[in-house]
Every structure is written in structure tokens, then in C-alpha cells.
Amino acid sequence: MRRPSVRRTTALVAAALLLPALAACGSGDKDGGGEGDASSLVIYSGRNEKLVKPLLDKLEKAVGAEVEVRYGDSAELAAQILEEGDRTKAGLFFSQDAGALGALSKEGMLQKMPAATLDKVDEAYRGSDGDWVGLSGRVRVIAYNPDKVAEGDVPDSVFDVVEPEWKGKVGFAPTNASFQAFVTGMRVLEGEDATREWLQGLKANGAKTYTNNLATLDAVESGEVSLGLVNHYYWYERVAEKGEDGVDAELHFLPGEDPGALINVAGAGILADSGQRETAQKAVDYLLSEEAQTYFADETKEYPLAAGVTSTVEDLPALESLESPDIDLGKLESLQETLAVLRDVGLV
């Protein structure tokens, strides 16, 4: 087996997510809307229904309460929670990315979790204020077409893909939330000037744009581009579907704590004013259980984050072996600034 070497967010939505005025909606009389019903749980899920419904159906039995799930884009749902304030119907926010959880944490919307829950997950994958926790992880990688580029010639830094030798040979999805989260991470790690310069270089170098990670991976496989900036699990899902011999791309995991090796997480936060804290806490603990963590590993090909649970995906590098950058994932909430840079550069 070939060994790999070591998902839509608009500017309008992102701006809404971070509008200070929305936080102000959290003040005022509760009208009973935030009291909730301790015998039920409302989950706002930024994760795709098709992807997580089987797991959330099991969660309902595990918590012993009726569970209602409202699906949508993570940033949009976070904006809705901020607008609803203490009247929100949500008891639990199940986010596709750390940035949306960071935005709610920043506005004091989330309940601190007990140490017994937080300690199940490495501190790198949970909120620094102890009010959200990662459930599954994914790493940014470079997909490459081995008929176009030898493994040893694949860049070891995302900064190198703007070099002249890669002119017109790189694919990426600038409007995709995972790419925007990665660029936000680069801003946090390297500063806005360096990030802007890299984005300008990417555009000037004729990098080709696609709608999402899957389309980018398709372009790599077809040879339309030699390299693609994607999340790791798309490749593993495709291999599980087609077999490795049916996938004309390989993966390169970036070394040296490069920004291109960002590990982002899907995670959960309990809404502080919903009146559903006890049931929501049970839900979080279930999502960190071996059963749920194994679901993420087997069904989504993501990294399980709870201690003691390891991925069952063949040839997936161990999480602890990845040389990802050291970053407070909560700071990925500064998406509005990222979108402003992307607009200025002309990529969205």
C-alpha cells in the first residue's frame, strides 16, 4: 500500500458572526425562552446531517432525553445564537470548526465544562477558557499527483507553493470554510502582512480555484493540477470507497510546524443560559465516549480526540506524530479579518 508521506462560509455570514451588536442581543429579559426543558435537548449542528445523524440518533438514547437537531452552517448558527442571546433554544452547539466555538466563547455564551470532561482531550484541542471541547480532528495536507510530481519534490512548506516552479500547478478552494480557517490560522501564526503576501503570491502564480476540497482533489487526480491544498480525510474517504489503486493522488503531511499543517477540530460547547446544561453535558460526554469517537474515526476518517481512542484507518499517521503548529484554536474566530484580506486580494 502506498504510504502517504509525513467543507461554505460567505463574507456576509462571517461578518454577522462577529458583529458586536449581536452580542448585545444577549442582554435583556429572558422571556422564559432560555429556560429550556431539562427533559429535552436542542442541538444546533454545524456538521452535515447525512454525516452525523446516525451518531446523534444514538446520542438520544444515551442521554435519556428527546433530542431535536437543527442543522446549518457553523458560522451561521453561531451568528444565530449570538442574535438569540439568552433566549436561544440551543442547549448544545456542535460546530464543524473551532472558530465558531471561539466566537461564542469570546462573548461569554458558553458554560465552563467540568475537568473530568476537559481532561479527556489534549489541551491543544479544547477552548483555553474551558468552555468548549474538540471531538474530532483534521489536518491540512498537500495532495499531489505522483504522475506529475515525485514525492520528494512536494513542498515541505505551504509557503513554497507560490514559487515559480509551481505556476499554474496548484489547486485550492478559497470560498471553502476549511481553507478560510487555515488562512485565519496563518494570520494568527505569521501575521496579516505575511499572509496577505502569500495570498497575493498564490493568485499571481496562477493557482486554480475550486468550490471545495472534493473538487480540488478531483483536479489533482485528473492531472489538471499537480498539487492541491485540502483536508486529509477526503483522500481517506475516497480510498475507502474506491480502494487505493482507484485513487490517483497521494498525500504529503507537512513537517516543521508549518501553517499548512494546521489541525482544526469539530467540537461542542454548552450554552450557558439554555436551561439544558445537565442534558447537554451528558451529550458531550457521550460524544467523547469510545463508541462516538470510533464513529468519527470509522465513518468520517477524522482523528478521534478522546484519550485512549486511536484511529482504525489504515496508514493514517498517528495524531501525536503530526508536526502541526502550536496555536490557540479559539483564535480562529477572527474570520471576518481573514475574509477582508481575501476580498482585498481578489480571491473571494
Coordinates of N, CA, C and O in Angstrom, one line a residue, residues 163-281:
E163 N 6.1 29.5 -5.3 CA 7.4 29.7 -6.1 C 7.1 29.4 -7.6 O 6.1 28.7 -8.0
P164 N 7.9 30.0 -8.5 CA 7.7 30.0 -9.9 C 7.5 28.5 -10.4 O 6.8 28.3 -11.4
E165 N 8.2 27.6 -9.9 CA 8.1 26.2 -10.4 C 6.7 25.6 -10.3 O 6.4 24.6 -11.0
W166 N 5.9 26.2 -9.4 CA 4.5 25.7 -9.3 C 3.5 26.6 -9.9 O 2.3 26.5 -9.7
K167 N 3.9 27.4 -10.8 CA 3.0 28.3 -11.5 C 1.9 27.5 -12.3 O 2.2 26.6 -13.1
G168 N 0.7 27.8 -12.0 CA -0.5 27.1 -12.6 C -0.7 25.7 -12.2 O -1.5 25.0 -12.8
K169 N 0.1 25.2 -11.2 CA 0.1 23.8 -10.9 C -0.6 23.5 -9.5 O -0.6 22.3 -9.1
V170 N -1.1 24.5 -8.9 CA -1.7 24.4 -7.5 C -3.2 24.6 -7.5 O -3.6 25.6 -8.1
G171 N -3.9 23.8 -6.8 CA -5.4 24.0 -6.7 C -5.8 24.2 -5.3 O -5.2 23.7 -4.3
F172 N -6.8 25.1 -5.1 CA -7.3 25.3 -3.7 C -8.7 25.9 -3.8 O -9.2 26.2 -4.9
A173 N -9.4 25.9 -2.7 CA -10.8 26.3 -2.6 C -11.0 27.5 -1.7 O -11.3 27.4 -0.5
P174 N -10.8 28.8 -2.3 CA -10.8 30.0 -1.4 C -12.1 30.3 -0.7 O -12.1 31.0 0.3
T175 N -13.2 29.9 -1.2 CA -14.5 30.2 -0.6 C -14.9 29.1 0.4 O -15.9 29.2 1.1
N176 N -14.1 28.0 0.5 CA -14.4 26.9 1.4 C -14.0 27.3 2.9 O -13.0 27.8 3.1
A177 N -14.9 26.9 3.8 CA -14.6 27.2 5.2 C -13.3 26.7 5.8 O -12.7 27.3 6.6
S178 N -12.9 25.5 5.3 CA -11.7 24.9 5.9 C -10.5 25.6 5.4 O -9.5 25.8 6.1
F179 N -10.5 26.1 4.1 CA -9.4 26.9 3.6 C -9.3 28.2 4.4 O -8.3 28.7 4.8
Q180 N -10.5 28.8 4.6 CA -10.5 30.1 5.3 C -10.1 30.0 6.8 O -9.4 30.9 7.3
A181 N -10.4 28.8 7.4 CA -9.9 28.6 8.7 C -8.4 28.5 8.7 O -7.7 29.0 9.6
F182 N -7.8 27.8 7.7 CA -6.4 27.7 7.6 C -5.7 29.0 7.4 O -4.7 29.3 8.0
V183 N -6.3 29.9 6.5 CA -5.8 31.2 6.3 C -5.8 32.0 7.6 O -4.9 32.8 8.0
T184 N -6.9 31.8 8.4 CA -7.0 32.5 9.7 C -5.9 32.1 10.6 O -5.3 32.9 11.3
G185 N -5.6 30.8 10.6 CA -4.5 30.2 11.4 C -3.2 30.8 11.0 O -2.3 31.2 11.8
M186 N -3.0 31.0 9.6 CA -1.8 31.6 9.2 C -1.7 33.1 9.7 O -0.6 33.5 10.1
R187 N -2.8 33.8 9.6 CA -2.8 35.2 10.1 C -2.4 35.2 11.6 O -1.6 36.1 12.0
V188 N -2.9 34.3 12.4 CA -2.6 34.3 13.8 C -1.1 33.9 14.0 O -0.4 34.5 14.9
L189 N -0.6 33.0 13.3 CA 0.7 32.5 13.5 C 1.8 33.4 12.8 O 2.9 33.6 13.4
E190 N 1.6 33.9 11.6 CA 2.6 34.6 10.9 C 2.3 36.1 10.7 O 3.2 36.8 10.3
G191 N 1.1 36.5 11.1 CA 0.8 38.0 10.9 C 0.1 38.2 9.6 O 0.1 37.5 8.7
E192 N -0.7 39.3 9.6 CA -1.5 39.7 8.4 C -0.7 40.0 7.2 O -1.0 39.6 6.1
D193 N 0.4 40.7 7.4 CA 1.2 41.1 6.2 C 1.8 39.9 5.5 O 1.7 39.8 4.3
A194 N 2.3 38.9 6.2 CA 2.9 37.7 5.6 C 1.8 36.9 4.9 O 2.0 36.3 3.9
T195 N 0.6 36.9 5.6 CA -0.5 36.1 5.0 C -1.0 36.7 3.7 O -1.2 36.1 2.7
R196 N -1.1 38.1 3.7 CA -1.5 38.8 2.5 C -0.5 38.6 1.4 O -0.9 38.3 0.2
E197 N 0.7 38.6 1.7 CA 1.8 38.4 0.7 C 1.7 37.0 0.1 O 1.8 36.8 -1.1
W198 N 1.4 36.0 0.9 CA 1.3 34.7 0.4 C 0.1 34.5 -0.5 O 0.2 33.9 -1.5
L199 N -1.1 35.1 -0.1 CA -2.3 35.0 -0.9 C -2.1 35.7 -2.2 O -2.5 35.2 -3.3
Q200 N -1.4 36.8 -2.2 CA -1.1 37.6 -3.4 C -0.2 36.7 -4.3 O -0.4 36.7 -5.6
G201 N 0.8 36.1 -3.7 CA 1.6 35.2 -4.5 C 0.9 34.0 -5.1 O 1.2 33.6 -6.2
L202 N 0.0 33.5 -4.3 CA -0.8 32.3 -4.8 C -1.6 32.8 -6.1 O -1.6 32.1 -7.1
K203 N -2.2 33.9 -6.0 CA -3.0 34.4 -7.1 C -2.1 34.7 -8.3 O -2.4 34.3 -9.5
A204 N -1.0 35.4 -8.1 CA -0.1 35.8 -9.1 C 0.5 34.6 -9.8 O 0.9 34.7 -11.0
N205 N 0.6 33.5 -9.1 CA 1.3 32.3 -9.6 C 0.3 31.5 -10.4 O 0.7 30.3 -10.8
G206 N -0.9 32.0 -10.6 CA -1.9 31.2 -11.4 C -2.5 30.0 -10.8 O -2.9 29.1 -11.5
A207 N -2.5 30.0 -9.4 CA -3.2 28.9 -8.7 C -4.6 28.8 -9.2 O -5.3 29.8 -9.3
K208 N -5.1 27.6 -9.3 CA -6.5 27.4 -9.8 C -7.5 27.2 -8.7 O -7.1 26.5 -7.7
T209 N -8.6 27.8 -8.8 CA -9.6 27.8 -7.7 C -10.7 26.8 -8.0 O -11.1 26.6 -9.1
Y210 N -11.2 26.2 -6.9 CA -12.3 25.2 -7.0 C -13.3 25.5 -5.9 O -13.0 26.3 -5.0
T211 N -14.4 24.8 -5.9 CA -15.5 25.1 -5.0 C -15.3 24.5 -3.6 O -15.8 25.1 -2.6
N212 N -14.6 23.4 -3.6 CA -14.4 22.7 -2.3 C -13.3 21.8 -2.3 O -12.6 21.6 -3.4
N213 N -13.1 21.1 -1.2 CA -11.9 20.1 -1.1 C -12.1 19.0 -2.1 O -11.1 18.5 -2.7
L214 N -13.3 18.5 -2.3 CA -13.5 17.3 -3.2 C -13.2 17.7 -4.6 O -12.5 16.9 -5.3
A215 N -13.6 18.9 -5.1 CA -13.3 19.3 -6.4 C -11.8 19.5 -6.6 O -11.2 19.3 -7.7
T216 N -11.1 20.0 -5.5 CA -9.7 20.2 -5.6 C -9.0 18.8 -5.7 O -8.1 18.7 -6.5
L217 N -9.4 17.9 -4.9 CA -8.9 16.5 -5.0 C -9.1 15.9 -6.4 O -8.2 15.3 -7.0
D218 N -10.3 16.2 -7.0 CA -10.6 15.7 -8.3 C -9.6 16.2 -9.3 O -9.1 15.5 -10.2
A219 N -9.3 17.5 -9.2 CA -8.4 18.2 -10.1 C -7.0 17.6 -10.0 O -6.2 17.5 -11.0
V220 N -6.6 17.2 -8.8 CA -5.3 16.6 -8.6 C -5.3 15.2 -9.3 O -4.3 14.9 -10.0
E221 N -6.3 14.5 -9.0 CA -6.4 13.1 -9.6 C -6.4 13.2 -11.1 O -5.7 12.3 -11.8
S222 N -7.0 14.1 -11.7 CA -7.1 14.2 -13.2 C -5.8 14.7 -13.8 O -5.6 14.6 -15.0
G223 N -5.0 15.3 -13.0 CA -3.8 15.9 -13.5 C -4.0 17.4 -13.9 O -3.0 18.0 -14.5
E224 N -5.1 17.9 -13.7 CA -5.4 19.4 -14.0 C -4.4 20.2 -13.2 O -4.0 21.3 -13.7
V225 N -4.1 19.8 -12.0 CA -3.1 20.5 -11.2 C -2.2 19.4 -10.6 O -2.6 18.2 -10.5
S226 N -1.0 19.8 -10.2 CA -0.1 18.8 -9.6 C -0.3 18.7 -8.1 O -0.1 17.6 -7.5
L227 N -0.7 19.8 -7.5 CA -0.8 19.9 -6.0 C -2.2 20.5 -5.6 O -2.7 21.3 -6.3
G228 N -2.7 20.0 -4.5 CA -4.0 20.6 -4.0 C -3.9 20.7 -2.5 O -3.4 19.9 -1.8
L229 N -4.4 21.9 -2.0 CA -4.5 22.2 -0.6 C -5.8 21.7 0.0 O -6.9 22.3 -0.3
V230 N -5.8 20.6 0.8 CA -7.1 20.0 1.2 C -6.9 19.6 2.7 O -5.9 19.7 3.3
N231 N -8.0 19.0 3.2 CA -8.0 18.3 4.5 C -7.7 16.8 4.2 O -8.2 16.2 3.2
H232 N -7.1 16.2 5.2 CA -6.6 14.8 5.0 C -7.8 13.8 4.7 O -7.6 12.9 3.9
Y233 N -8.9 14.0 5.4 CA -9.9 12.9 5.4 C -10.6 12.7 4.0 O -11.1 11.6 3.8
Y234 N -10.5 13.7 3.1 CA -11.2 13.5 1.8 C -10.5 12.4 1.0 O -11.1 11.6 0.4
W235 N -9.1 12.3 1.2 CA -8.4 11.3 0.5 C -8.7 9.9 1.1 O -8.9 9.0 0.4
Y236 N -8.8 9.8 2.4 CA -9.0 8.6 3.1 C -10.4 8.1 2.8 O -10.7 6.9 2.7
E237 N -11.4 9.0 2.7 CA -12.8 8.6 2.4 C -12.8 8.0 1.0 O -13.5 7.0 0.7
R238 N -12.1 8.7 0.1 CA -12.1 8.2 -1.3 C -11.4 6.8 -1.4 O -11.8 6.0 -2.2
V239 N -10.3 6.6 -0.7 CA -9.7 5.3 -0.7 C -10.6 4.3 -0.1 O -10.6 3.1 -0.6
A240 N -11.3 4.6 0.9 CA -12.3 3.6 1.5 C -13.4 3.2 0.5 O -13.8 2.1 0.5
E241 N -13.7 4.2 -0.4 CA -14.8 3.9 -1.4 C -14.2 3.2 -2.6 O -14.9 2.3 -3.1
K242 N -13.1 3.6 -3.1 CA -12.6 3.1 -4.3 C -11.4 2.1 -4.2 O -11.1 1.5 -5.2
G243 N -10.8 2.1 -3.1 CA -9.6 1.3 -2.9 C -8.4 2.2 -3.4 O -8.6 3.1 -4.2
E244 N -7.3 1.9 -2.8 CA -6.2 2.8 -3.1 C -5.7 2.8 -4.5 O -5.3 3.8 -5.1
D245 N -5.9 1.7 -5.2 CA -5.5 1.6 -6.6 C -6.4 2.4 -7.5 O -6.1 2.7 -8.6
G246 N -7.6 2.8 -6.9 CA -8.5 3.6 -7.7 C -8.4 5.1 -7.4 O -9.2 5.9 -8.0
V247 N -7.4 5.5 -6.7 CA -7.2 6.9 -6.3 C -5.9 7.3 -6.9 O -4.8 6.8 -6.5
D248 N -5.9 8.3 -7.8 CA -4.7 8.7 -8.5 C -4.1 10.0 -7.8 O -3.8 11.0 -8.5
A249 N -4.0 9.9 -6.5 CA -3.4 11.0 -5.8 C -2.8 10.4 -4.5 O -3.2 9.3 -4.1
E250 N -1.9 11.1 -4.0 CA -1.3 10.8 -2.7 C -1.2 12.0 -1.8 O -1.5 13.1 -2.2
L251 N -0.9 11.8 -0.5 CA -0.9 12.9 0.4 C 0.5 13.2 1.0 O 1.3 12.2 1.2
H252 N 0.8 14.4 1.3 CA 2.0 14.8 1.9 C 1.7 15.6 3.2 O 1.0 16.6 3.1
F253 N 2.1 15.1 4.3 CA 1.9 15.8 5.6 C 3.1 16.7 5.9 O 4.2 16.2 5.9
L254 N 2.8 17.9 6.1 CA 3.9 18.9 6.2 C 4.6 18.9 7.5 O 4.0 18.8 8.6
P255 N 5.9 18.9 7.5 CA 6.7 18.9 8.7 C 7.0 20.3 9.3 O 6.6 21.3 8.7
G256 N 7.6 20.3 10.4 CA 8.2 21.6 10.9 C 7.2 22.6 11.4 O 7.5 23.8 11.4
E257 N 6.0 22.2 11.9 CA 5.0 23.1 12.4 C 4.6 24.2 11.4 O 4.4 25.3 11.8
D258 N 4.6 23.8 10.2 CA 4.2 24.7 9.1 C 2.8 25.1 9.2 O 1.9 24.3 9.6
P259 N 2.4 26.4 8.9 CA 1.0 26.7 9.0 C 0.1 25.8 8.1 O -1.1 25.7 8.4
G260 N 0.7 25.3 7.0 CA -0.1 24.4 6.2 C -0.4 23.1 6.8 O -1.1 22.2 6.2
A261 N 0.1 22.8 8.0 CA -0.2 21.6 8.7 C -1.1 21.8 9.9 O -1.2 21.0 10.8
L262 N -1.9 22.8 9.8 CA -2.9 23.2 10.8 C -3.8 22.0 11.1 O -4.4 21.4 10.2
I263 N -4.0 21.7 12.4 CA -5.0 20.7 12.8 C -6.2 21.5 13.4 O -6.1 22.3 14.4
N264 N -7.3 21.4 12.7 CA -8.6 22.1 13.2 C -9.5 21.0 13.8 O -9.2 19.8 13.5
V265 N -10.5 21.4 14.5 CA -11.3 20.4 15.2 C -12.8 20.7 15.0 O -13.2 21.9 14.9
A266 N -13.6 19.7 15.0 CA -15.0 19.8 15.2 C -15.2 19.7 16.7 O -14.5 18.9 17.3
G267 N -16.1 20.5 17.3 CA -16.2 20.4 18.8 C -17.6 20.8 19.3 O -18.5 21.1 18.5
A268 N -17.7 20.9 20.6 CA -19.0 21.2 21.2 C -18.9 22.1 22.3 O -17.9 22.1 23.0
G269 N -19.9 23.0 22.5 CA -20.0 23.9 23.6 C -21.4 23.9 24.2 O -22.4 23.8 23.4
I270 N -21.5 24.0 25.5 CA -22.8 24.0 26.1 C -23.3 25.5 26.3 O -22.5 26.3 26.9
L271 N -24.5 25.8 25.9 CA -25.0 27.2 26.0 C -25.3 27.4 27.5 O -26.0 26.7 28.1
A272 N -24.8 28.5 28.0 CA -24.8 28.8 29.4 C -26.2 29.1 29.9 O -26.6 28.8 31.1
D273 N -27.1 29.7 29.1 CA -28.4 30.2 29.5 C -29.6 29.4 29.0 O -30.7 29.9 29.0
S274 N -29.3 28.2 28.5 CA -30.4 27.5 27.9 C -31.3 26.7 28.8 O -32.4 26.2 28.5
G275 N -30.8 26.4 30.0 CA -31.6 25.6 31.0 C -31.5 24.1 30.6 O -32.2 23.3 31.2
Q276 N -30.5 23.7 29.8 CA -30.3 22.3 29.4 C -29.0 21.8 29.7 O -28.5 20.9 29.1
R277 N -28.3 22.4 30.7 CA -26.9 22.1 30.9 C -26.7 20.7 31.3 O -25.7 20.1 30.8
E278 N -27.5 20.1 32.1 CA -27.2 18.7 32.6 C -27.3 17.8 31.4 O -26.5 16.9 31.2
T279 N -28.4 17.9 30.6 CA -28.5 17.0 29.4 C -27.5 17.3 28.4 O -26.9 16.3 27.8
A280 N -27.1 18.5 28.2 CA -26.1 18.9 27.2 C -24.7 18.3 27.7 O -23.9 17.8 26.9
Q281 N -24.5 18.3 29.0 CA -23.2 17.7 29.5 C -23.2 16.2 29.2 O -22.1 15.7 28.8

